[in-house]
Short mmCIF file of C-alpha atoms and ligand atoms in Angstrom, two decimals:
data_model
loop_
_atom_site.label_atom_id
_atom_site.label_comp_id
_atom_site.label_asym_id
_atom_site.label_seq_id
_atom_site.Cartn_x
_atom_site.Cartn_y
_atom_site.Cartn_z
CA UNK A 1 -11.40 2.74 -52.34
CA UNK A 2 -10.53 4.36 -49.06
CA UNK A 3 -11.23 2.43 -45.85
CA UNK A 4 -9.86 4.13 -42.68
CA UNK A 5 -8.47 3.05 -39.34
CA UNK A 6 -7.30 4.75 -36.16
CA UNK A 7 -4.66 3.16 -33.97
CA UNK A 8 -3.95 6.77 -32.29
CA UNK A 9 -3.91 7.11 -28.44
CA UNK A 10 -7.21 9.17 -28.75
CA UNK A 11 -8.99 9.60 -30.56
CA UNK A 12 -9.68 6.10 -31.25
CA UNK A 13 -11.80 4.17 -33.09
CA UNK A 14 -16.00 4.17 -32.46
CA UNK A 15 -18.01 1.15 -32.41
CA UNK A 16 -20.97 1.42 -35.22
CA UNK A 17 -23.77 1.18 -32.67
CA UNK A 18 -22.60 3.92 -30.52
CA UNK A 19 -22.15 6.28 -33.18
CA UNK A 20 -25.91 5.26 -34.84
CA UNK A 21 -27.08 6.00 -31.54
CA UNK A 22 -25.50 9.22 -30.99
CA UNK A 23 -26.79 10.33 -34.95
CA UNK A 24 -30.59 10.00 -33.04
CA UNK A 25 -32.11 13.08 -33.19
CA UNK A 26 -31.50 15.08 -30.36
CA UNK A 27 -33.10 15.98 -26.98
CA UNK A 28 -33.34 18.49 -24.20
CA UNK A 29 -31.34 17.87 -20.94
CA UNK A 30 -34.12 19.52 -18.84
CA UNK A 31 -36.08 16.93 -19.28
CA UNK A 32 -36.77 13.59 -17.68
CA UNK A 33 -35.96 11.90 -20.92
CA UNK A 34 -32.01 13.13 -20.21
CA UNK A 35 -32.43 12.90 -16.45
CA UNK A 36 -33.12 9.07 -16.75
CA UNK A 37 -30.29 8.53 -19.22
CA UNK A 38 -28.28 10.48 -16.61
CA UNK A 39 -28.85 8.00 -13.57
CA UNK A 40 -27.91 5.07 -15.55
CA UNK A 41 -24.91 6.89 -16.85
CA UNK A 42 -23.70 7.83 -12.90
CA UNK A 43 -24.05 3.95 -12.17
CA UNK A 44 -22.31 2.63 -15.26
CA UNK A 45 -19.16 5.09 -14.23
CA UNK A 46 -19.35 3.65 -10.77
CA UNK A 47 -19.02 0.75 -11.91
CA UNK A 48 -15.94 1.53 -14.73
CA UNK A 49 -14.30 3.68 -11.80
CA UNK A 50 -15.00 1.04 -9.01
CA UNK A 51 -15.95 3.47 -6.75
CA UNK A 52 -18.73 4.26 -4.93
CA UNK A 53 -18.13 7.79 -5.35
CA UNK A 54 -19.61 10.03 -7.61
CA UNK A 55 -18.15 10.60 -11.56
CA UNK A 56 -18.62 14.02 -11.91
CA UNK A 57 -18.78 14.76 -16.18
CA UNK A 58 -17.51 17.90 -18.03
CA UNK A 59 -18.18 18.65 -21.87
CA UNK A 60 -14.64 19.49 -22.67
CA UNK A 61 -11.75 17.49 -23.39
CA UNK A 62 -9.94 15.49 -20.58
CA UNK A 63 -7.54 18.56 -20.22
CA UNK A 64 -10.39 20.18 -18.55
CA UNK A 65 -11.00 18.00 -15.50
CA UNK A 66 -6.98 18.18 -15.03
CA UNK A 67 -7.19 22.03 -14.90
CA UNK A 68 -10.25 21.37 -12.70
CA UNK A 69 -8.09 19.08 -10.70
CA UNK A 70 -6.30 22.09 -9.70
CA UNK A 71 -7.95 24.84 -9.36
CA UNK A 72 -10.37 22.87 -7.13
CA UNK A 73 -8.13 21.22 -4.42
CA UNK A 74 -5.52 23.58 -4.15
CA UNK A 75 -5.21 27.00 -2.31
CA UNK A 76 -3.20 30.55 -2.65
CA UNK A 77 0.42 29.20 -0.73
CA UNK A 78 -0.14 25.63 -1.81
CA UNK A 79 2.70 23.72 -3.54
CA UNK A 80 2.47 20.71 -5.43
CA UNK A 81 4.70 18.04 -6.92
CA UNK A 82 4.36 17.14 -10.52
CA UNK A 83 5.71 13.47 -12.43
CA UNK A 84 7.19 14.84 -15.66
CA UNK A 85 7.92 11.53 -17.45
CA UNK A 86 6.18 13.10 -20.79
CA UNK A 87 3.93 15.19 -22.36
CA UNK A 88 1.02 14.81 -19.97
CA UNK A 89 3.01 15.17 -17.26
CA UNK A 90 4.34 18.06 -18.41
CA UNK A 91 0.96 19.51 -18.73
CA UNK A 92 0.17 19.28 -14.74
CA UNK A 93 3.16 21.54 -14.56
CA UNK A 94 1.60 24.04 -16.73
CA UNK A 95 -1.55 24.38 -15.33
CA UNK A 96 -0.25 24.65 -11.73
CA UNK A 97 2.02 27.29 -13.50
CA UNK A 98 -1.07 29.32 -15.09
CA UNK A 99 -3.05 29.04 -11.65
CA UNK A 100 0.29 30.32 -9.57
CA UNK A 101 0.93 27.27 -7.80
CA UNK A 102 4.29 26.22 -7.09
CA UNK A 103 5.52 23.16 -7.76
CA UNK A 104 8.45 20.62 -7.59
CA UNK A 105 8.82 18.26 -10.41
CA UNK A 106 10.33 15.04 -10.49
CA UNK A 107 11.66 14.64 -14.00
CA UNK A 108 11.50 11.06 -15.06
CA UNK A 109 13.73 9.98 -17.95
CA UNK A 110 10.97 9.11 -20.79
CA UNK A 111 10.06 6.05 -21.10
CA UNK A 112 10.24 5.09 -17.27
CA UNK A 113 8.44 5.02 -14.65
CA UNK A 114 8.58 7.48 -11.49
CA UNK A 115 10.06 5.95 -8.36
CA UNK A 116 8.10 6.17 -5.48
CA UNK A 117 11.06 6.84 -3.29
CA UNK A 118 11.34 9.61 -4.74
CA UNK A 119 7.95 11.04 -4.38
CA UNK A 120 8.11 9.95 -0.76
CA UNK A 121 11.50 12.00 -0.09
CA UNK A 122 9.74 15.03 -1.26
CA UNK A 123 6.49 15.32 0.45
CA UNK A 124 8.30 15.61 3.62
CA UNK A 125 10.24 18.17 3.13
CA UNK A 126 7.84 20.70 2.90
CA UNK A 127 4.16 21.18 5.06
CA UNK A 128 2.64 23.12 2.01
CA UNK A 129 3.22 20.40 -0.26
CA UNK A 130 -0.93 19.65 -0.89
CA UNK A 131 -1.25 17.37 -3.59
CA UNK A 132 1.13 14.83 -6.42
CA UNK A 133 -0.58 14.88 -10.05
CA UNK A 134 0.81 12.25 -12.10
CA UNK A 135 -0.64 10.27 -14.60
CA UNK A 136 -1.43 5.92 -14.48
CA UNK A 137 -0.34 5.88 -18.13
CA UNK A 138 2.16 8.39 -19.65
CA UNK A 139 0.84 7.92 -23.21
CA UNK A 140 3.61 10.37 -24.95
CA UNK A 141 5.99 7.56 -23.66
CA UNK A 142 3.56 4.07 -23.23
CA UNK A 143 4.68 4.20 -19.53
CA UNK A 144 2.55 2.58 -16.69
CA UNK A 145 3.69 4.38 -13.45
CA UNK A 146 3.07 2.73 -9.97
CA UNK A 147 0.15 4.21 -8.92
CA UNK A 148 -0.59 1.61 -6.37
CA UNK A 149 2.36 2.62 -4.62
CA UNK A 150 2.35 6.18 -4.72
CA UNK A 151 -1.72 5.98 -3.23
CA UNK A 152 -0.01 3.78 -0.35
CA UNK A 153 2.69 6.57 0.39
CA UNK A 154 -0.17 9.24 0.83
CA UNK A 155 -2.60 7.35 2.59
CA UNK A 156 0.19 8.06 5.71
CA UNK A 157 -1.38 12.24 5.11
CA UNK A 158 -4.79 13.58 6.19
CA UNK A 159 -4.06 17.14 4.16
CA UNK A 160 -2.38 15.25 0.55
CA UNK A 161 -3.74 14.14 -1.89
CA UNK A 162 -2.69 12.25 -4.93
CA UNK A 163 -4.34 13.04 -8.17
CA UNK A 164 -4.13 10.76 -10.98
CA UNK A 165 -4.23 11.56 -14.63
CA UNK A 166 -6.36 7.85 -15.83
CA UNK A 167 -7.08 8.84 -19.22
CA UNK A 168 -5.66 6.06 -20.88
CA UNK A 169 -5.35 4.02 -17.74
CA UNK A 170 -9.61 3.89 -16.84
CA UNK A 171 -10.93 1.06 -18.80
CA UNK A 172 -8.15 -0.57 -19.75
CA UNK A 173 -5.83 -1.73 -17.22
CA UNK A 174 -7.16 -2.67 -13.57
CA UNK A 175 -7.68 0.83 -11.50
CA UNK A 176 -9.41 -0.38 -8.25
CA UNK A 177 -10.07 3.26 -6.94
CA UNK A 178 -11.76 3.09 -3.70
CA UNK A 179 -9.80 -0.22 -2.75
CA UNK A 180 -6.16 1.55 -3.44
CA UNK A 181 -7.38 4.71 -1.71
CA UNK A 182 -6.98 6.88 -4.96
CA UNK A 183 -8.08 10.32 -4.12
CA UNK A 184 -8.73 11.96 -6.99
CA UNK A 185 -8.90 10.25 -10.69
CA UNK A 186 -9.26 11.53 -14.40
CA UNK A 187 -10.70 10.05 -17.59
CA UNK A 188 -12.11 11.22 -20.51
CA UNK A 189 -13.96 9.85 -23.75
CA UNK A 190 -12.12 9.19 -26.99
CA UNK A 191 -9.92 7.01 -25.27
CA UNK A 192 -10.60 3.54 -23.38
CA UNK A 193 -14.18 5.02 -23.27
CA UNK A 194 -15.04 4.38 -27.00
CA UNK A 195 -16.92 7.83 -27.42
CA UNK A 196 -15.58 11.10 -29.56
CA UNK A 197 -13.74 13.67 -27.50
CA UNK A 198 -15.70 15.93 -25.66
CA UNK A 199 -16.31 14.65 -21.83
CA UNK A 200 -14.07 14.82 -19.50
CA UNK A 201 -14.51 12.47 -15.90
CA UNK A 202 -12.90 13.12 -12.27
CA UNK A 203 -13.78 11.56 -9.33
CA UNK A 204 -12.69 12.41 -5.49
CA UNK A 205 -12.82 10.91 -2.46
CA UNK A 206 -13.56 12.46 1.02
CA UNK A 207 -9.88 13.62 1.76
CA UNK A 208 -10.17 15.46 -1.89
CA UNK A 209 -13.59 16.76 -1.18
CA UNK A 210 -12.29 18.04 2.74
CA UNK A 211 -9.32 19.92 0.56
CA UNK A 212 -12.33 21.06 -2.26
CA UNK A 213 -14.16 22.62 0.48
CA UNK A 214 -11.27 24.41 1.18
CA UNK A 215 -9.86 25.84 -1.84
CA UNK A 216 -9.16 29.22 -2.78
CA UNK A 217 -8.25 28.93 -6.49
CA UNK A 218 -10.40 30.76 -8.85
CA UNK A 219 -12.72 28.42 -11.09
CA UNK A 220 -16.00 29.10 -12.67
CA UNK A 221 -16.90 26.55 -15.26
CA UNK A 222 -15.02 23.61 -13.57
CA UNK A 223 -16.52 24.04 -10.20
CA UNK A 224 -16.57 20.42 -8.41
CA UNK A 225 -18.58 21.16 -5.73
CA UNK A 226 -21.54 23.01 -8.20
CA UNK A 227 -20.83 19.87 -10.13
CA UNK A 228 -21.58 17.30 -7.42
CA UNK A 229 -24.96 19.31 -6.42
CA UNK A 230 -26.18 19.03 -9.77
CA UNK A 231 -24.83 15.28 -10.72
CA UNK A 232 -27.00 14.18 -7.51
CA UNK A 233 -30.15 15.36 -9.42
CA UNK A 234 -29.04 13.93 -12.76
CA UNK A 235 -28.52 17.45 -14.31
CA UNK A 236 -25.06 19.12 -15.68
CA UNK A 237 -24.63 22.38 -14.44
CA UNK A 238 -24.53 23.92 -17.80
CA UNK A 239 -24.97 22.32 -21.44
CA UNK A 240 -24.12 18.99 -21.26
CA UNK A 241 -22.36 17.51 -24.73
CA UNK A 242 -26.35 16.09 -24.75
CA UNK A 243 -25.25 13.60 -27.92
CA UNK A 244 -22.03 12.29 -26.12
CA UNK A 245 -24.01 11.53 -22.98
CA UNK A 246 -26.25 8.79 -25.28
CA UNK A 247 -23.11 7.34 -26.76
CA UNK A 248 -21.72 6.71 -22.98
CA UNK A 249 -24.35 5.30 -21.82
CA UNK A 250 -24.24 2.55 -24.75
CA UNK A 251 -20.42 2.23 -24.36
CA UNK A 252 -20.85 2.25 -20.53
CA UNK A 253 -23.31 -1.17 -21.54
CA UNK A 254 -21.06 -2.52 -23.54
CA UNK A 255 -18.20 -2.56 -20.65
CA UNK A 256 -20.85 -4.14 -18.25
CA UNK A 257 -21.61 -6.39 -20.60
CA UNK A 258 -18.03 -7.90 -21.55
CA UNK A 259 -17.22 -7.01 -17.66
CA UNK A 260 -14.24 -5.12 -16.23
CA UNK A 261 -12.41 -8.21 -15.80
CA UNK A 262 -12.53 -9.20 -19.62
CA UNK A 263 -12.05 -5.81 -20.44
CA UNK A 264 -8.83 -5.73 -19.20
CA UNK A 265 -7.74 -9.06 -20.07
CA UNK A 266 -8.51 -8.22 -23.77
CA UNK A 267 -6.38 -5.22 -23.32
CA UNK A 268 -3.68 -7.22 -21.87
CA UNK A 269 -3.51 -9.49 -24.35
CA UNK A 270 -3.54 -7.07 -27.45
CA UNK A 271 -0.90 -5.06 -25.54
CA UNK A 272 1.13 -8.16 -25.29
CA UNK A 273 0.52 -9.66 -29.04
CA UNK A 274 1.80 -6.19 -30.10
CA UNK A 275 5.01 -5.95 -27.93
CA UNK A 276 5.80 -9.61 -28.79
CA UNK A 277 5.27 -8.78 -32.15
CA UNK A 278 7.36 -5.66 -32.66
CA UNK A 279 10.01 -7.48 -30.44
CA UNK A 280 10.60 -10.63 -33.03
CA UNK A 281 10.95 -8.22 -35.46
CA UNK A 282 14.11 -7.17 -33.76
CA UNK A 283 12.50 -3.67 -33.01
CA UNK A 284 12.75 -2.42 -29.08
CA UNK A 285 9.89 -0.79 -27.11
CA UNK A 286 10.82 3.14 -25.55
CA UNK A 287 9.01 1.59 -22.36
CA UNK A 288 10.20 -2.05 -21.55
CA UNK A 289 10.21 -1.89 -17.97
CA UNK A 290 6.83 -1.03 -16.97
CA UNK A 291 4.91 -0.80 -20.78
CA UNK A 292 1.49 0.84 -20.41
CA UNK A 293 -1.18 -1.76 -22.38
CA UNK A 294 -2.79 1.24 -23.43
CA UNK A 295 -0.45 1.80 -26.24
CA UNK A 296 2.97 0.57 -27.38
CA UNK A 297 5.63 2.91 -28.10
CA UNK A 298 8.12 0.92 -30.56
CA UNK A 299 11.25 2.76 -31.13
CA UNK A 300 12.68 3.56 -35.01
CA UNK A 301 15.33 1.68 -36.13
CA UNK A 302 18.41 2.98 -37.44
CA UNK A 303 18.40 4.14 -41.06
CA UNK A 304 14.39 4.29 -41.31
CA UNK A 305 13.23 7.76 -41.41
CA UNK A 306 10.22 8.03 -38.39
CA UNK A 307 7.80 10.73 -39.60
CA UNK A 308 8.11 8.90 -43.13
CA UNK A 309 6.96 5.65 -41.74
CA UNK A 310 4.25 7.20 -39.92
CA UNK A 311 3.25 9.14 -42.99
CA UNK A 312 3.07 6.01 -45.09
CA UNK A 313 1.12 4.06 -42.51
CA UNK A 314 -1.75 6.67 -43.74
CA UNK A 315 -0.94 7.02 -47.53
CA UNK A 316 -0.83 3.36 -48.14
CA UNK A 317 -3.47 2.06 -45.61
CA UNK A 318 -5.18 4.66 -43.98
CA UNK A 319 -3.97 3.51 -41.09
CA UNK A 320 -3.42 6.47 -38.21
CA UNK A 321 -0.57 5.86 -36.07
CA UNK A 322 0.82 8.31 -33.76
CA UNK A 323 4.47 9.41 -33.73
CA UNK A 324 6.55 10.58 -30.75
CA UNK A 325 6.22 14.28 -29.46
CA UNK A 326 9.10 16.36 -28.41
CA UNK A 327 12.09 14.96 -27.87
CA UNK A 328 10.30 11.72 -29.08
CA UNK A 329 9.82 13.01 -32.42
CA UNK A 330 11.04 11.14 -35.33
CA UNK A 331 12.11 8.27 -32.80
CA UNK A 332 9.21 6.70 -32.17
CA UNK A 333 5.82 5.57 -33.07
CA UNK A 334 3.12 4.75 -31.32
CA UNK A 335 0.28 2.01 -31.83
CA UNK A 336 -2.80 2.30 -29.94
CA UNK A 337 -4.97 -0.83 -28.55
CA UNK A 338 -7.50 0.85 -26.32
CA UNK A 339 -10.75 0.82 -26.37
CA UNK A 340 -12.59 -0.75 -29.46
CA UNK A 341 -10.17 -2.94 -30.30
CA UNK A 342 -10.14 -6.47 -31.13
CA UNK A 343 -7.41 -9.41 -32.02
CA UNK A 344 -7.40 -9.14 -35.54
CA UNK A 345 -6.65 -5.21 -35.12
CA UNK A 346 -3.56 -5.90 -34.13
CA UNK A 347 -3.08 -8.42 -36.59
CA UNK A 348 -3.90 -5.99 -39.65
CA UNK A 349 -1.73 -2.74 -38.08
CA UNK A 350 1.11 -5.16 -37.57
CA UNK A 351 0.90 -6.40 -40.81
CA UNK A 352 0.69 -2.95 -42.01
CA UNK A 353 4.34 -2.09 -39.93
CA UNK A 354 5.90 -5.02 -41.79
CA UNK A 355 5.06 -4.30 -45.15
CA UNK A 356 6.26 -0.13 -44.76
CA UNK A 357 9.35 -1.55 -42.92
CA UNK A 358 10.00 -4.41 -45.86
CA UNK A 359 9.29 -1.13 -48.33
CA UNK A 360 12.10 1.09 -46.52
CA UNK A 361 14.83 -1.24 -46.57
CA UNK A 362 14.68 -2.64 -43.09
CA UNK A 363 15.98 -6.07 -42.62
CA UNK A 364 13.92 -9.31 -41.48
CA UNK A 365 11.93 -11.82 -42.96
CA UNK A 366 8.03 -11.59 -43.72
CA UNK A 367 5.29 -12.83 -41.63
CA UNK A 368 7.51 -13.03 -38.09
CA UNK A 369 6.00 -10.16 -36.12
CA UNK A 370 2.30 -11.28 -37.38
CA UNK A 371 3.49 -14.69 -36.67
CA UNK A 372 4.27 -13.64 -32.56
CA UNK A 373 0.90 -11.52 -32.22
CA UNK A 374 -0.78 -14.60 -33.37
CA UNK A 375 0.54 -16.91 -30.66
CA UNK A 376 -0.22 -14.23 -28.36
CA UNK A 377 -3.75 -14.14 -29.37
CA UNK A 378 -4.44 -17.80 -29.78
CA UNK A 379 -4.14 -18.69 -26.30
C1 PLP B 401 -5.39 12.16 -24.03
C2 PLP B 401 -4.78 12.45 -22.75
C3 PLP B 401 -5.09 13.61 -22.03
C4 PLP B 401 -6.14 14.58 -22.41
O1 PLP B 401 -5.89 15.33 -23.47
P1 PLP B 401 -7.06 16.15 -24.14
O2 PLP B 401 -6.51 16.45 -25.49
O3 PLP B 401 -7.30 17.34 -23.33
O4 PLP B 401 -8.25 15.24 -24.16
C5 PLP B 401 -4.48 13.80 -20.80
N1 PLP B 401 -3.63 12.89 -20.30
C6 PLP B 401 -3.33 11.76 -20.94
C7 PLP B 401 -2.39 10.80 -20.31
C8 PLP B 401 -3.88 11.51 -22.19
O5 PLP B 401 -3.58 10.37 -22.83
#
């Protein structure tokens, strides 16, 4: 019998009654049937965003509302700075790169998190700088970057924005948009959001919408302000992902339902059971100073062969884990706890991470990392 189980960074497991609804048959998104659905949805992602702002949604993957991101708030003769502490940040450096846009990078050792300092040192030294992209949650690495901090250092600029990259930090760890003074943030929905891929979310504030009105770039599909005009009358401005739209708006009741706050304590305390777990197993964590409880990157230990473990998670349990990427690769893996995700999860993938390691030769006795999760998740 084969019984799967996804414990990837996204995508991540679906719960049964969003996918049931999502198999209804479907309907057309000219209609007042879709409109209606729409207007709860924009309320619901108020509410997950907390802002009062408006969620403007994409059908693409989350990469889209980052390339949006830029093409939309920057100009010909801007410059940006990019936080490259991984993969995704990496990626804001690419797209700038592909739309002409200059930028200055502040490489970040993987597995930390960006100083602020240094951010701070850079956007004075040059009047073009217009905008930081970073991410809240580096999940190549399982690094939680100060966001907070960074959206305090901007504030001080009327032309600057700072444009987060949330799409493992919405819905999982406390984002308080409007009350940090975010400008502009990015989810999307086979993360934290429960759904397949195939939406991607990005809100802005009025400084990002003064530099929107502005902007030069070219963009055609990803065009914020057409986006805005058409999210105010419940309509998408082209096809929406009509099917994905129903699931959000059951997942987007399911978060009201449990509440932000319990939301994020569940992922808090999965995140925890799991780091406490791999720890008394006398494995280390890639991120221990500032771990993102989106997912926990647990380094290899010497003499067990990565990819093979991470192989074997699949052929013996069906269990997905991710491994590392890049310079990550091999030395890493990766266990996911956003989202759907519930104590005994955790329990079953950690487990799972005993047994393999017992299998390859690695040295510590049975039962102690389940045995740490489980105080974690009694209390
Ligand atoms: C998943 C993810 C993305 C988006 O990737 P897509 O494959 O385009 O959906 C971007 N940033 C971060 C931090 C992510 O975890």
């Amino acid at each position: 019998m084969e019984k799967k189980y996804l414990f990837s960074p996204g995508p991540t497991m679906l719960p049964p009654g969003v996918l049931l609804k999502m198999a209804e048959p479907i309907m057309h998104h000219r209609e007042p049937e879709f409109e209606k659905i729409y207007a709860e949805i924009r309320e619901g992602m108020k509410y997950l965003f907390q802002t009062k702002n408006e969620v403007l949604i994409f059908t693409s993957s989350g990469t889209g509302a980052m390339e949006g991101a830029v093409s939309n708030l920057l100009s010909k003769g801007d410059k940006a700075i990019v936080v490259r502490g991984g993969k995704f940040g990496e990626r804001w450096g690419e797209i700038c790169k592909a739309y002409g846009i200059e930028f200055i990078p502040i490489d970040v050792e993987w597995g930390k998190a960006v100083d602020p300092k240094r951010i701070q040192e850079l956007v004075e030294s040059d009047s073009s700088i217009r905008a930081v992209y970073t991410q809240a949650s580096e999940t190549s690495t399982g690094v939680k970057h100060p966001i907070q901090a960074i959206a305090d250092l901007m504030k001080r600029y009327e032309d600057k924005v700072v444009v987060v990259d949330a799409i493992t930090g919405i819905g999982v760890f406390d984002i308080p948009i409007d009350a940090w003074g975010l400008d502009v943030v990015i989810s999307g929905s086979q993360k934290a959001l429960m759904l397949p891929p195939g939406l991607s979310f990005v809100t802005l504030n009025d400084k990002a919408w003064k530099l929107v009105e502005k902007s030069t770039l070219p963009k055609y599909y990803f065009d914020f302000k057409k986006e805005l005009k058409n999210t105010k009358k419940n309509q998408s401005s082209y096809t929406p992902a009509i099917s994905l739209y129903v699931g959000l708006r059951e997942t987007l009741r399911m978060i009201r339902t449990e509440g932000l706050e319990a939301v994020f304590h569940r992922h808090r305390t999965l995140a925890e059971a799991t780091r406490r777990a791999v720890k008394a197993l006398g494995l280390e964590l890639y991120a221990p100073d500032s771990p993102s409880d989106a997912v926990t990157a647990v380094k290899i230990p010497a003499g067990i062969d990565g990819e093979k473990l991470k192989d074997l998670f699949f052929e013996k349990f069906g269990i997905t884990v991710a491994e590392g990427q890049d310079r990550a690769k091999g030395k890493i893996i990766r266990i996911a706890h956003l989202g759907y995700y519930e104590r005994l999860d955790m329990v079953m993938v950690i487990s799972a991470l005993e047994m393999l390691l017992k299998e390859m030769g690695y040295s510590f006795e049975l039962g102690t990392g389940v045995k740490a999760a489980e105080e974690i998740l009694m209390k």
